[in-house]
């Protein structure tokens, strides 16, 4: 990288890394994993530095993909643990526990999950979410509305079961 590009990359890191790592921390609930994901997103950006038009958006979308991979890996580990331990005891305990919003968001279809992650967790405005996902603003607003309705219905179902 030329000196000017290195300076721009350094300034971007200083400006965005704390916010990106904090966002990842809220999603994965672990400081170490959050910093690993944020660092990996920057590593992937550096590899494509000259070809990326919107580096901040690239970082958040890449981090969202890495978070999703982390969630999948964590879920596979949980399933393996359930097979090894007594499945009935764990199932009864999981049904009694209140589902976290993170688990509910993870269960959304990708079409709805990505706008939710970028809008609510990355705190990006609808205009930027639409640009990053290549959708119209109205479509993003409709997807956010659909996601909220779906999450609300799933929460109500859970509370009806335990009432």
Coordinates of N, CA, C and O in Angstrom, one line a residue:
X1 N 0.8 -1.2 0.0 CA 0.0 0.0 0.0 C 0.9 1.2 0.0 O 1.9 1.3 0.7
X2 N 0.4 2.2 -0.7 CA 1.1 3.5 -0.7 C 0.9 4.1 0.7 O 0.0 3.8 1.4
X3 N 1.7 5.1 1.0 CA 1.6 5.8 2.3 C 0.3 6.4 2.6 O -0.3 6.3 3.7
X4 N -0.3 7.0 1.5 CA -1.6 7.6 1.7 C -2.7 6.6 2.0 O -3.6 6.8 2.8
X5 N -2.6 5.4 1.3 CA -3.6 4.3 1.5 C -3.4 3.8 2.9 O -4.3 3.4 3.6
X6 N -2.1 3.7 3.4 CA -1.9 3.2 4.7 C -2.5 4.1 5.8 O -3.0 3.7 6.8
X7 N -2.3 5.4 5.6 CA -2.9 6.4 6.5 C -4.4 6.3 6.5 O -5.0 6.3 7.6
X8 N -5.0 6.2 5.3 CA -6.5 6.0 5.3 C -6.9 4.8 6.0 O -7.9 4.8 6.7
X9 N -6.2 3.7 5.8 CA -6.6 2.4 6.4 C -6.4 2.5 7.9 O -7.3 2.1 8.7
X10 N -5.4 3.2 8.4 CA -5.2 3.4 9.8 C -6.3 4.3 10.4 O -6.8 4.0 11.5
X11 N -6.7 5.3 9.7 CA -7.7 6.2 10.2 C -9.1 5.4 10.2 O -9.8 5.6 11.2
X12 N -9.3 4.6 9.2 CA -10.5 3.8 9.2 C -10.6 2.9 10.4 O -11.6 2.7 11.1
X13 N -9.4 2.2 10.7 CA -9.3 1.3 11.8 C -9.7 2.0 13.1 O -10.5 1.5 13.9
X14 N -9.0 3.1 13.3 CA -9.2 3.9 14.6 C -10.7 4.4 14.7 O -11.2 4.4 15.8
X15 N -11.3 4.7 13.6 CA -12.7 5.2 13.6 C -13.7 4.1 13.8 O -14.7 4.3 14.4
X16 N -13.5 3.0 13.1 CA -14.6 2.0 13.0 C -14.4 0.8 13.9 O -15.3 0.2 14.4
X17 N -13.1 0.4 14.2 CA -12.9 -0.8 15.0 C -13.6 -0.9 16.3 O -14.3 -1.9 16.6
X18 N -13.6 0.2 17.2 CA -14.3 0.1 18.4 C -15.8 -0.2 18.3 O -16.4 -1.0 19.0
X19 N -16.4 0.5 17.3 CA -17.8 0.3 17.1 C -18.1 -1.1 16.5 O -19.1 -1.7 17.0
X20 N -17.3 -1.5 15.6 CA -17.5 -2.9 15.0 C -17.3 -3.9 16.1 O -18.1 -4.9 16.2
X21 N -16.3 -3.8 16.9 CA -16.0 -4.8 17.9 C -17.1 -4.8 19.0 O -17.6 -5.9 19.4
X22 N -17.6 -3.6 19.3 CA -18.8 -3.5 20.3 C -20.0 -4.1 19.7 O -20.8 -4.8 20.4
X23 N -20.3 -3.9 18.4 CA -21.4 -4.5 17.8 C -21.3 -6.0 17.8 O -22.3 -6.7 18.1
X24 N -20.1 -6.5 17.4 CA -19.9 -8.0 17.5 C -20.1 -8.5 18.9 O -20.6 -9.6 19.1
X25 N -19.6 -7.8 19.9 CA -19.7 -8.2 21.3 C -21.2 -8.4 21.7 O -21.5 -9.4 22.3
X26 N -22.1 -7.5 21.2 CA -23.5 -7.6 21.6 C -24.1 -8.9 20.9 O -25.0 -9.5 21.4
X27 N -23.6 -9.2 19.7 CA -24.1 -10.4 19.0 C -23.6 -11.7 19.5 O -24.4 -12.7 19.5
X28 N -22.3 -11.8 19.9 CA -21.8 -13.1 20.2 C -21.6 -13.3 21.7 O -21.3 -14.3 22.2
X29 N -21.8 -12.2 22.5 CA -21.7 -12.2 24.0 C -20.4 -12.7 24.5 O -20.4 -13.5 25.5
X30 N -19.3 -12.4 23.8 CA -18.0 -12.8 24.2 C -17.0 -11.8 23.7 O -16.9 -11.6 22.5
X31 N -16.2 -11.2 24.6 CA -15.2 -10.2 24.1 C -14.2 -10.7 23.2 O -13.9 -10.1 22.1
X32 N -13.6 -11.9 23.5 CA -12.5 -12.4 22.7 C -13.0 -12.7 21.3 O -12.3 -12.4 20.3
X33 N -14.1 -13.4 21.2 CA -14.7 -13.8 19.9 C -15.1 -12.5 19.1 O -14.8 -12.5 17.9
X34 N -15.6 -11.5 19.8 CA -16.0 -10.3 19.1 C -14.8 -9.6 18.5 O -14.8 -9.2 17.3
X35 N -13.6 -9.6 19.2 CA -12.4 -8.9 18.7 C -11.8 -9.8 17.6 O -11.3 -9.2 16.6
X36 N -11.9 -11.1 17.7 CA -11.5 -12.0 16.6 C -12.3 -11.7 15.3 O -11.7 -11.6 14.2
X37 N -13.6 -11.6 15.4 CA -14.4 -11.3 14.3 C -14.1 -10.0 13.7 O -14.0 -9.8 12.4
X38 N -14.0 -8.9 14.5 CA -13.7 -7.6 14.0 C -12.4 -7.6 13.3 O -12.2 -7.0 12.2
X39 N -11.4 -8.2 13.9 CA -10.0 -8.3 13.3 C -10.1 -9.0 12.0 O -9.4 -8.6 11.0
X40 N -10.8 -10.1 11.9 CA -10.9 -10.9 10.7 C -11.6 -10.0 9.6 O -11.2 -10.1 8.4
X41 N -12.6 -9.3 10.0 CA -13.3 -8.4 9.0 C -12.3 -7.4 8.4 O -12.3 -7.2 7.2
X42 N -11.5 -6.8 9.3 CA -10.5 -5.9 8.8 C -9.4 -6.6 7.9 O -9.0 -6.0 6.9
X43 N -9.0 -7.8 8.3 CA -8.1 -8.5 7.5 C -8.6 -8.8 6.1 O -7.9 -8.6 5.1
X44 N -9.9 -9.1 6.0 CA -10.5 -9.4 4.7 C -10.6 -8.1 3.9 O -10.5 -8.1 2.7
X45 N -10.9 -7.0 4.6 CA -10.9 -5.7 3.9 C -9.5 -5.3 3.4 O -9.4 -4.9 2.2
X46 N -8.5 -5.5 4.2 CA -7.1 -5.1 3.7 C -6.8 -5.9 2.4 O -6.1 -5.4 1.5
X47 N -7.2 -7.2 2.4 CA -6.9 -8.0 1.2 C -7.6 -7.5 -0.1 O -7.1 -7.7 -1.2
X48 N -8.6 -6.7 0.1 CA -9.4 -6.2 -1.0 C -9.4 -4.7 -1.1 O -10.3 -4.1 -1.7
X49 N -8.5 -4.0 -0.3 CA -8.6 -2.6 0.0 C -8.8 -1.8 -1.3 O -9.6 -0.8 -1.3
X50 N -8.1 -2.0 -2.4 CA -8.2 -1.2 -3.6 C -9.5 -1.4 -4.3 O -9.9 -0.6 -5.2
X51 N -10.2 -2.6 -4.1 CA -11.4 -2.9 -4.8 C -12.7 -2.6 -4.1 O -13.8 -2.7 -4.7
X52 N -12.6 -2.2 -2.8 CA -13.8 -2.0 -2.0 C -14.1 -0.5 -2.1 O -13.3 0.4 -1.7
X53 N -15.4 -0.2 -2.5 CA -15.8 1.2 -2.6 C -16.3 1.7 -1.3 O -16.1 2.9 -1.0
X54 N -17.0 0.9 -0.5 CA -17.5 1.4 0.8 C -16.9 0.5 1.9 O -17.5 -0.5 2.3
X55 N -15.8 0.9 2.5 CA -15.1 0.0 3.5 C -15.9 -0.2 4.7 O -15.9 -1.4 5.2
X56 N -16.6 0.8 5.2 CA -17.4 0.6 6.5 C -18.5 -0.4 6.3 O -18.7 -1.4 7.1
X57 N -19.2 -0.3 5.2 CA -20.3 -1.3 4.9 C -19.7 -2.7 4.7 O -20.3 -3.6 5.1
X58 N -18.6 -2.7 4.0 CA -17.9 -4.0 3.8 C -17.6 -4.7 5.1 O -17.8 -5.9 5.3
X59 N -17.1 -3.9 6.0 CA -16.7 -4.4 7.3 C -17.9 -5.0 8.1 O -17.8 -6.1 8.7
X60 N -19.0 -4.2 8.1 CA -20.2 -4.7 8.8 C -20.8 -5.9 8.2 O -21.3 -6.8 8.9
X61 N -20.9 -5.9 6.9 CA -21.5 -7.1 6.2 C -20.6 -8.3 6.4 O -21.1 -9.4 6.7
X62 N -19.3 -8.1 6.3 CA -18.3 -9.2 6.6 C -18.4 -9.7 8.0 O -18.5 -10.9 8.2
X63 N -18.5 -8.8 8.9 CA -18.6 -9.2 10.3 C -20.0 -9.9 10.6 O -20.0 -10.9 11.3
X64 N -21.0 -9.5 9.9 CA -22.3 -10.1 10.1 C -22.2 -11.6 9.6 O -22.8 -12.5 10.2
X65 N -21.5 -11.8 8.5 CA -21.3 -13.1 8.0 C -20.5 -14.0 8.9 O -20.8 -15.2 9.2
X66 N -19.5 -13.4 9.5 CA -18.6 -14.1 10.5 C -19.4 -14.4 11.7 O -19.2 -15.5 12.3
X67 N -20.3 -13.5 12.2 CA -21.1 -13.7 13.4 C -22.0 -14.9 13.1 O -22.2 -15.8 13.9
X68 N -22.6 -14.9 11.9 CA -23.5 -16.0 11.5 C -22.8 -17.3 11.5 O -23.3 -18.3 12.0
X69 N -21.6 -17.3 11.0 CA -20.8 -18.5 11.0 C -20.5 -19.0 12.5 O -20.6 -20.2 12.8
X70 N -20.2 -18.0 13.3 CA -20.0 -18.3 14.8 C -21.3 -18.9 15.4 O -21.2 -19.9 16.1
X71 N -22.4 -18.3 15.1 CA -23.7 -18.8 15.6 C -23.9 -20.3 15.2 O -24.3 -21.1 15.9
X72 N -23.6 -20.5 13.9 CA -23.8 -21.9 13.3 C -22.9 -22.9 14.0 O -23.3 -24.0 14.4
X73 N -21.6 -22.5 14.2 CA -20.6 -23.3 14.8 C -21.0 -23.6 16.3 O -21.0 -24.7 16.8
X74 N -21.5 -22.6 17.0 CA -21.9 -22.7 18.4 C -23.1 -23.6 18.4 O -23.2 -24.5 19.3
X75 N -24.0 -23.5 17.5 CA -25.2 -24.4 17.5 C -24.8 -25.8 17.2 O -25.4 -26.8 17.8
X76 N -23.9 -26.1 16.3 CA -23.4 -27.4 16.1 C -22.8 -28.0 17.4 O -23.0 -29.2 17.7
X77 N -22.0 -27.2 18.1 CA -21.4 -27.6 19.3 C -22.5 -28.0 20.4 O -22.4 -29.0 21.1
X78 N -23.5 -27.2 20.4 CA -24.6 -27.4 21.4 C -25.3 -28.7 21.0 O -25.6 -29.5 21.9
X79 N -25.5 -29.0 19.8 CA -26.2 -30.2 19.4 C -25.3 -31.4 19.7 O -25.8 -32.4 20.2
X80 N -24.0 -31.3 19.5 CA -23.1 -32.4 19.9 C -23.2 -32.7 21.4 O -23.2 -33.8 21.8
X81 N -23.2 -31.6 22.1 CA -23.2 -31.7 23.6 C -24.5 -32.4 24.0 O -24.5 -33.3 24.9
X82 N -25.6 -32.0 23.4 CA -26.9 -32.7 23.7 C -26.9 -34.2 23.5 O -27.5 -34.9 24.2
X83 N -26.2 -34.6 22.4 CA -26.2 -36.0 22.1 C -25.3 -36.8 23.1 O -25.6 -37.9 23.4
X84 N -24.3 -36.1 23.6 CA -23.4 -36.7 24.6 C -24.1 -36.8 26.0 O -23.9 -37.8 26.7
X85 N -24.7 -35.7 26.3 CA -25.4 -35.7 27.7 C -26.8 -36.2 27.6 O -27.3 -36.5 26.5
X86 N -27.5 -36.1 28.7 CA -28.9 -36.6 28.7 C -29.8 -35.6 28.0 O -30.0 -34.5 28.4
X87 N -30.3 -36.0 26.8 CA -31.1 -35.2 26.0 C -32.4 -34.7 26.6 O -32.8 -33.5 26.5
X88 N -33.0 -35.6 27.3 CA -34.3 -35.2 27.9 C -34.2 -34.1 29.0 O -35.0 -33.1 29.0
X89 N -33.1 -34.1 29.8 CA -32.9 -33.1 30.8 C -32.6 -31.7 30.2 O -33.2 -30.7 30.6
X90 N -31.8 -31.7 29.1 CA -31.5 -30.5 28.5 C -32.7 -29.9 27.7 O -32.9 -28.7 27.7
X91 N -33.5 -30.8 27.1 CA -34.7 -30.3 26.4 C -35.7 -29.6 27.3 O -36.2 -28.6 27.0
X92 N -35.9 -30.3 28.5 CA -36.8 -29.7 29.4 C -36.3 -28.3 29.9 O -37.1 -27.4 30.1
X93 N -35.0 -28.2 30.2 CA -34.4 -27.0 30.6 C -34.5 -25.9 29.5 O -34.9 -24.8 29.8
X94 N -34.3 -26.3 28.3 CA -34.3 -25.3 27.2 C -35.7 -24.8 27.0 O -35.9 -23.6 26.7
X95 N -36.7 -25.7 27.1 CA -38.1 -25.2 26.9 C -38.6 -24.3 28.0 O -39.4 -23.4 27.7
X96 N -38.1 -24.5 29.2 CA -38.5 -23.6 30.3 C -37.8 -22.2 30.2 O -38.4 -21.3 30.7
X97 N -36.7 -22.2 29.6 CA -35.9 -20.9 29.5 C -36.6 -20.0 28.5 O -37.1 -20.4 27.5
X98 N -36.5 -18.7 28.8 CA -37.1 -17.7 27.9 C -36.1 -17.5 26.7 O -34.9 -17.3 26.9
X99 N -36.6 -17.5 25.5 CA -35.6 -17.4 24.3 C -35.0 -16.0 24.3 O -35.7 -15.0 24.5
X100 N -33.7 -15.9 24.0 CA -33.1 -14.6 23.9 C -33.4 -14.0 22.5 O -33.7 -14.7 21.6
X101 N -33.4 -12.7 22.5 CA -33.6 -12.0 21.2 C -32.6 -12.4 20.2 O -32.9 -12.6 19.0
X102 N -31.4 -12.6 20.6 CA -30.3 -13.0 19.7 C -30.6 -14.3 19.0 O -30.5 -14.5 17.8
X103 N -31.2 -15.3 19.8 CA -31.5 -16.6 19.2 C -32.7 -16.4 18.2 O -32.7 -17.0 17.2
X104 N -33.6 -15.6 18.6 CA -34.8 -15.3 17.7 C -34.3 -14.7 16.4 O -34.8 -15.0 15.3
X105 N -33.4 -13.7 16.5 CA -32.9 -13.0 15.3 C -32.1 -14.0 14.5 O -32.3 -14.0 13.3
X106 N -31.4 -14.9 15.1 CA -30.6 -15.9 14.4 C -31.6 -16.8 13.6 O -31.2 -17.2 12.5
X107 N -32.7 -17.0 14.1 CA -33.7 -17.9 13.4 C -34.4 -17.3 12.3 O -35.1 -18.0 11.6
X108 N -34.3 -16.0 12.1 CA -35.0 -15.3 11.0 C -34.4 -15.8 9.7 O -33.2 -16.1 9.6
X109 N -35.2 -15.7 8.6 CA -34.7 -16.0 7.3 C -33.6 -14.9 6.9 O -33.8 -13.8 7.4
X110 N -32.6 -15.3 6.2 CA -31.5 -14.4 5.8 C -32.1 -13.0 5.2 O -31.5 -12.0 5.5
X111 N -33.1 -13.1 4.4 CA -33.7 -11.9 3.8 C -34.1 -10.9 4.9 O -34.0 -9.7 4.7
X112 N -34.6 -11.4 6.0 CA -35.0 -10.5 7.1 C -33.9 -10.3 8.1 O -33.8 -9.2 8.7
X113 N -33.0 -11.3 8.3 CA -32.0 -11.2 9.4 C -31.0 -10.1 9.0 O -30.6 -9.3 9.9
X114 N -30.5 -10.0 7.8 CA -29.5 -9.0 7.5 C -29.9 -7.6 7.7 O -29.2 -6.8 8.3
X115 N -31.1 -7.2 7.2 CA -31.6 -5.8 7.6 C -31.7 -5.6 9.1 O -31.3 -4.5 9.5
X116 N -32.1 -6.6 9.8 CA -32.3 -6.4 11.3 C -30.9 -6.2 11.9 O -30.7 -5.3 12.7
X117 N -29.9 -7.0 11.5 CA -28.6 -6.9 12.1 C -28.0 -5.5 11.7 O -27.4 -4.9 12.6
X118 N -28.1 -5.1 10.5 CA -27.5 -3.8 10.1 C -28.2 -2.6 10.7 O -27.6 -1.6 11.1
X119 N -29.6 -2.7 10.7 CA -30.3 -1.5 11.2 C -30.3 -1.4 12.7 O -30.0 -0.4 13.3
X120 N -30.6 -2.5 13.4 CA -30.8 -2.5 14.9 C -29.4 -2.7 15.6 O -29.2 -2.1 16.6
X121 N -28.6 -3.5 15.1 CA -27.4 -3.8 15.8 C -26.2 -3.0 15.4 O -25.4 -2.6 16.2
X122 N -26.1 -2.7 14.1 CA -25.0 -1.8 13.6 C -25.4 -0.4 13.6 O -24.6 0.5 13.4
X123 N -26.7 -0.1 13.9 CA -27.2 1.2 14.0 C -27.0 2.0 12.7 O -26.7 3.2 12.8
X124 N -27.2 1.4 11.6 CA -27.1 2.1 10.3 C -28.5 2.6 9.9 O -29.5 1.9 10.1
X125 N -28.5 3.7 9.2 CA -29.9 4.2 8.8 C -30.4 3.3 7.6 O -29.6 2.6 6.9
X126 N -31.7 3.4 7.4 CA -32.3 2.6 6.4 C -31.7 2.8 5.0 O -31.5 1.9 4.3
X127 N -31.3 4.0 4.7 CA -30.7 4.4 3.4 C -29.4 3.6 3.2 O -29.2 3.0 2.2
X128 N -28.6 3.5 4.3 CA -27.3 2.8 4.2 C -27.5 1.2 4.1 O -26.9 0.5 3.4
X129 N -28.5 0.8 4.9 CA -28.8 -0.7 4.9 C -29.3 -1.0 3.4 O -28.8 -2.0 2.9
X130 N -30.1 -0.2 2.8 CA -30.6 -0.5 1.5 C -29.4 -0.5 0.5 O -29.4 -1.4 -0.4
X131 N -28.5 0.4 0.6 CA -27.4 0.5 -0.3 C -26.5 -0.7 -0.1 O -26.0 -1.3 -1.1
X132 N -26.2 -1.1 1.1 CA -25.4 -2.3 1.4 C -26.0 -3.6 0.9 O -25.2 -4.4 0.4
X133 N -27.3 -3.7 1.0 CA -27.9 -4.9 0.6 C -28.4 -4.9 -0.9 O -28.9 -5.9 -1.4
X134 N -28.3 -3.7 -1.5 CA -28.7 -3.6 -2.9 C -30.2 -3.7 -3.1 O -30.7 -4.3 -4.0
X135 N -30.9 -3.1 -2.1 CA -32.4 -3.1 -2.1 C -32.9 -1.7 -2.1 O -32.2 -0.8 -1.7
X136 N -34.2 -1.5 -2.4 CA -34.8 -0.2 -2.3 C -35.1 0.0 -0.8 O -35.2 -0.9 0.0
X137 N -35.1 1.3 -0.4 CA -35.4 1.7 1.0 C -36.7 1.1 1.4 O -36.9 0.7 2.5
X138 N -37.7 1.2 0.5 CA -39.1 0.7 0.9 C -39.0 -0.8 1.2 O -39.7 -1.3 2.1
X139 N -38.2 -1.5 0.4 CA -38.1 -3.0 0.6 C -37.5 -3.2 2.0 O -37.9 -4.1 2.7
X140 N -36.4 -2.5 2.3 CA -35.8 -2.6 3.6 C -36.8 -2.4 4.8 O -36.9 -3.1 5.7
X141 N -37.5 -1.3 4.6 CA -38.5 -1.0 5.6 C -39.6 -2.1 5.8 O -40.0 -2.5 6.9
X142 N -40.0 -2.6 4.6 CA -41.0 -3.7 4.7 C -40.4 -5.0 5.3 O -41.0 -5.7 6.1
X143 N -39.1 -5.2 5.0 CA -38.4 -6.4 5.6 C -38.3 -6.2 7.1 O -38.5 -7.1 7.9
X144 N -38.0 -5.0 7.6 CA -37.8 -4.7 9.0 C -39.2 -4.9 9.7 O -39.3 -5.5 10.8
X145 N -40.3 -4.4 9.0 CA -41.6 -4.6 9.6 C -42.0 -6.1 9.7 O -42.5 -6.6 10.7
X146 N -41.7 -6.8 8.6 CA -42.0 -8.3 8.6 C -41.2 -9.0 9.7 O -41.7 -9.9 10.4
X147 N -39.9 -8.6 9.9 CA -39.1 -9.2 10.9 C -39.6 -8.9 12.3 O -39.7 -9.8 13.1
X148 N -40.0 -7.7 12.6 CA -40.6 -7.4 13.9 C -41.9 -8.2 14.1 O -42.1 -8.7 15.2
X149 N -42.7 -8.3 13.1 CA -44.0 -9.1 13.3 C -43.7 -10.6 13.6 O -44.3 -11.2 14.5
X150 N -42.7 -11.1 12.9 CA -42.3 -12.5 13.1 C -41.7 -12.7 14.5 O -42.1 -13.7 15.2
X151 N -40.9 -11.8 14.9 CA -40.3 -11.9 16.2 C -41.4 -11.8 17.3 O -41.3 -12.5 18.3
X152 N -42.3 -10.8 17.1 CA -43.4 -10.7 18.1 C -44.2 -11.9 18.2 O -44.5 -12.4 19.3
X153 N -44.5 -12.5 17.0 CA -45.3 -13.8 17.0 C -44.6 -14.9 17.8 O -45.2 -15.6 18.5
X154 N -43.3 -15.0 17.5 CA -42.5 -16.1 18.2 C -42.4 -15.9 19.7 O -42.5 -16.8 20.4
X155 N -42.3 -14.6 20.1 CA -42.3 -14.4 21.5 C -43.6 -14.7 22.2 O -43.7 -15.2 23.3
X156 N -44.7 -14.3 21.5 CA -46.0 -14.6 22.0 C -46.3 -16.1 22.1 O -46.9 -16.5 23.1
X157 N -45.9 -16.8 21.1 CA -46.0 -18.3 21.1 C -45.3 -18.9 22.3 O -45.9 -19.7 23.0
X158 N -44.1 -18.4 22.6 CA -43.3 -18.9 23.7 C -44.0 -18.6 25.0 O -44.2 -19.5 25.9
X159 N -44.5 -17.4 25.2 CA -45.2 -17.0 26.4 C -46.5 -17.7 26.6 O -46.9 -18.0 27.7
X160 N -47.2 -18.0 25.5 CA -48.4 -18.8 25.6 C -48.2 -20.2 26.1 O -49.0 -20.8 26.8
X161 N -47.0 -20.8 25.6 CA -46.7 -22.2 26.0 C -46.4 -22.3 27.5 O -46.7 -23.2 28.2
X162 N -45.8 -21.2 28.1 CA -45.4 -21.3 29.5 C -46.5 -20.7 30.4 O -46.4 -20.8 31.6
X163 N -47.5 -20.1 29.9 CA -48.6 -19.6 30.7 C -49.6 -20.7 31.2 O -49.7 -21.7 30.7

